Amino acid sequence: MQPSRDFITALVERHVAEGRYTEIVTRFPPEPNGFLHIGHVKAIALNFGIAAKFGGRCHLRFDDTNPETEDESFVRAIQEDLHWLGYDWGEHLYFAADYFERMYGIAEELVRKGKAYVDSATEEEIREARGSLTEPGRATAYRDREVAENLDLLRRMRAGEFEDGEHVLRAKIDLVSPNMVMRDPVLYRIRHARHYRTGDEWCIYPMYDYAHCLGDAFEGVSHSFCTLEFENNREIYEWVLEAVGFEEPRTHQYEFARLNLDYTVLSKRKLVRLVREGRVSGWDDPRMPTVAAFRRRGVPAEALRSFSGMVGVTKAEARVDVEKLEYAIRDALNGVAPRVMGVLRPLRLIVTTWPEGSEEWLDAPSFPPDVGKEGSRKVPFARELLIEQDDFLVEPPEGYRRLAPGREVRLRYGYVVRYDSHDVDPATGEVTVVRVTHDPASRGGDAKGRPVAGTIHWVSSGHALPAELRLYDRLFNVPDPSDVPEGTDFTVHLNDESLVVIGDARVEPSLADAPSGTRWQFERTGYFWPDPVDSSPERLVLNRVVTLRDRWTRKEGTPRAEKGASLAALTPVGPGPDRGRGERDAARAHDPDLASRMASYREALGLGEGEADLLTGDRATSAFFEGALEVHQQAKSVAAWVINELPREVRGRPLTELPFGPDELGRLVGLVDEGAVSRVAAKKVLAELADRGGDPEVILDRMGLRQVADRGAVFVHVEKVLSNWPAKVEEYQAGKRGLLGFFVGQVVRESGGGADPKVAKAILEERLG
RNA sequence: GGCCCCCUGGUGUAAUGGCAGCACAAUAGCCUUUGGAGCUGUUGGUCCAGGUUCGAAUCCUGGGGGGGCUACCA
């Protein structure tokens, strides 16, 4: 079984196999203006993962081209997060700012080549002249300046002779491009701002579309991965590198879908707002989806990494269930977190049969048997205990397996106790104390074979440590917080109960001796660890990392969240000219020759309208079709091959630049029609033609793909296949008819590609009954 | 005259044109001194319509739906 690969791994694998690059180099390019979040982790895992998988390297490059928002503190925080996540870039730490001089030199070069100009229109004018999604842009008054003037202006821009916004450097590309990004994008802007890294050395700063691709190229990056919203920017990425003259093999950009997580926001803009407006305590507030927050909350780095592996890499915009993240966290913690007992909302439990003032230290294993780890601690048992308020109900619902009047329950690692009586506060109606008797024979929790309703956790009232517990829940009430009613914003969905602080919880005394950084599992409630900022030996403050899975309260009816929409998957390298019907109609309207061909294809050749339409959308296609038709006069089948099979192999190349011509296609189709080659085999031949060209018949013989339609010969293969797959045969005969295709495929493979699948199928049907 | 990208169970994803699989969630049971963990089973899917093909999730066409793009942000 092949391990399944995402489309990016498959792409790089292909490049490696082709020997396209001498080394695989990726990069993670954060802008130092915010903290890393779980969405970045996906990109980080991808970039570092690809580099590691193919023995290459991954750079860390700060994309610091905007002095107004960036800051050294973010540079440090990002590196700290990355290291904590477990990634290392060795000496490959780079800053876009360090390339400013080189980038500027290239800008002058572009000006000299006439590929860039200084535009002195205002920002407003430029925007207006750029047109809109439906209107073409037009030139401003400065587009056709002389090279010398442009150069002079650019130098003076750099020298600081102008105010912010007086001029910009623009690429001279295409003002009517359907891709807005290509309408003469701004390359440099004047900004008299102090840069955290270059200080006051510069007053002009490059834009992303100019700086990013150059940074990649300077560093010898082979694969530049970014998220889907940069799809339109790929064209400018290529334009700049070509204009500058970077030659293959060089970097190219590939896009994948960013991560979206249920019940949270992952846009930097929104996260900044939460911090600025004090909705959270900071970037590392444990409710935030940032790496720093997960770390503070107690989530192990491993959980974040394994989560990234679970979500996959595709081009489909998707929103991942938070349950998946929670699963990854529990999965990482289950095997390593020692079990302890802690009571969140204490209720007094008096063991009336236990002597006053007496205590007993019981042995409690730190892990259940299935975890398979040694170790235990002592827990004190006494007359007055504390249990969870939820674990005693005067009127228990059906299926309740805890303490209730008349019932017995096991105190974990302690004794089986039987209900005796309880008191109620007449004012509030709340239970204030429960009295039970214990069975001395059940010491350690051994119920001696009698059925006990359930097992509950507890602490000794006199020995327990007080602790503040911080219970975190999802920050938002809805799966997609950015989906908001008109006139409001995502903050309306903030969950008021995302943080519940329990000031007076009680935990077993062993917590005082635990090594720092320990994550515990509070049995039956969840995973906790000391808050790294606020906890101290004098005052325990514990964060709940994640709850335990809880089938009981789930059953009680918390409705599962409904899901939002989704989207989706793969990037071919070259853009395929996608012509729609409208475009083909337009082509024919402008070219009477095409129009008359469409008519004659239908009348003289007997093709259907759809076929005739597809073949006459442009001259190259119709010429190709006719060329093939000259060699093999079967319009129907030639048309089918040109329409259905040719495009896949062409992959966006102009038909005139193929390593084979209509002649070869015509002969190939002829061979198919005369039965010399099966369709499957012919497709292989076509692929070979598209790759390297050649003579169809020669390829056919070389690859041993001559059709074997002889019944006897195919029969032999059928027998072989049937005896190779006895289990499949049984399944088929038990009714799994879908397997027929599998057998046909096997027979064709067994024959080396030559067997006629029609014949094979017929024989198989007979043989299998 | 907008351009580009995407659509597989509830969710996230796999499947050289040949057995629609995996994970999370759900559900039933087993096991259990955690209503945890684990184990076993079950439910449920190729957006629609045509076409090509012995055979289509996959190729072609049309339609439907979702997303991105009109910063001197990245």
mmCIF file of C-alpha atoms in Angstrom, chain A residues 295-300 333 336-340 366-367 510-522 526-532 535 540-545:
data_model
loop_
_atom_site.group_PDB
_atom_site.id
_atom_site.type_symbol
_atom_site.label_atom_id
_atom_site.label_comp_id
_atom_site.label_asym_id
_atom_site.label_seq_id
_atom_site.Cartn_x
_atom_site.Cartn_y
_atom_site.Cartn_z
ATOM 1 C CA ARG A 295 1.687 26.596 25.297
ATOM 2 C CA ARG A 296 0.511 28.549 28.326
ATOM 3 C CA ARG A 297 -2.662 26.545 28.510
ATOM 4 C CA GLY A 298 -0.666 23.341 28.700
ATOM 5 C CA VAL A 299 -1.197 21.863 25.255
ATOM 6 C CA PRO A 300 1.856 19.800 24.290
ATOM 7 C CA LEU A 333 -1.718 13.539 27.212
ATOM 8 C CA VAL A 336 1.915 10.761 30.017
ATOM 9 C CA ALA A 337 -0.296 12.615 32.479
ATOM 10 C CA PRO A 338 -0.272 11.115 35.993
ATOM 11 C CA ARG A 339 -3.745 10.668 37.467
ATOM 12 C CA VAL A 340 -4.713 12.671 40.502
ATOM 13 C CA SER A 366 -0.537 7.111 38.980
ATOM 14 C CA PHE A 367 -1.694 5.362 35.834
ATOM 15 C CA SER A 510 0.510 15.110 46.181
ATOM 16 C CA LEU A 511 0.274 18.006 43.755
ATOM 17 C CA ALA A 512 2.597 19.979 45.977
ATOM 18 C CA ASP A 513 5.486 17.599 45.296
ATOM 19 C CA ALA A 514 5.106 17.280 41.539
ATOM 20 C CA PRO A 515 7.952 18.440 39.314
ATOM 21 C CA SER A 516 7.225 21.702 37.599
ATOM 22 C CA GLY A 517 5.637 21.445 34.209
ATOM 23 C CA THR A 518 3.666 18.351 35.123
ATOM 24 C CA ARG A 519 0.385 17.904 33.365
ATOM 25 C CA TRP A 520 -2.077 15.857 35.390
ATOM 26 C CA GLN A 521 -5.225 14.118 34.578
ATOM 27 C CA PHE A 522 -7.815 14.940 37.203
ATOM 28 C CA GLY A 526 -9.887 16.718 32.604
ATOM 29 C CA TYR A 527 -6.250 17.577 32.135
ATOM 30 C CA PHE A 528 -4.709 20.396 34.152
ATOM 31 C CA TRP A 529 -1.364 22.068 34.668
ATOM 32 C CA PRO A 530 -0.099 25.062 36.630
ATOM 33 C CA ASP A 531 -0.437 28.348 34.832
ATOM 34 C CA PRO A 532 3.154 29.347 34.027
ATOM 35 C CA SER A 535 0.720 29.826 39.661
ATOM 36 C CA LEU A 540 -1.816 26.950 42.968
ATOM 37 C CA VAL A 541 -3.434 28.232 39.804
ATOM 38 C CA LEU A 542 -4.248 25.455 37.382
ATOM 39 C CA ASN A 543 -5.333 25.701 33.765
ATOM 40 C CA ARG A 544 -7.644 23.103 32.372
ATOM 41 C CA VAL A 545 -5.927 22.012 29.188
#
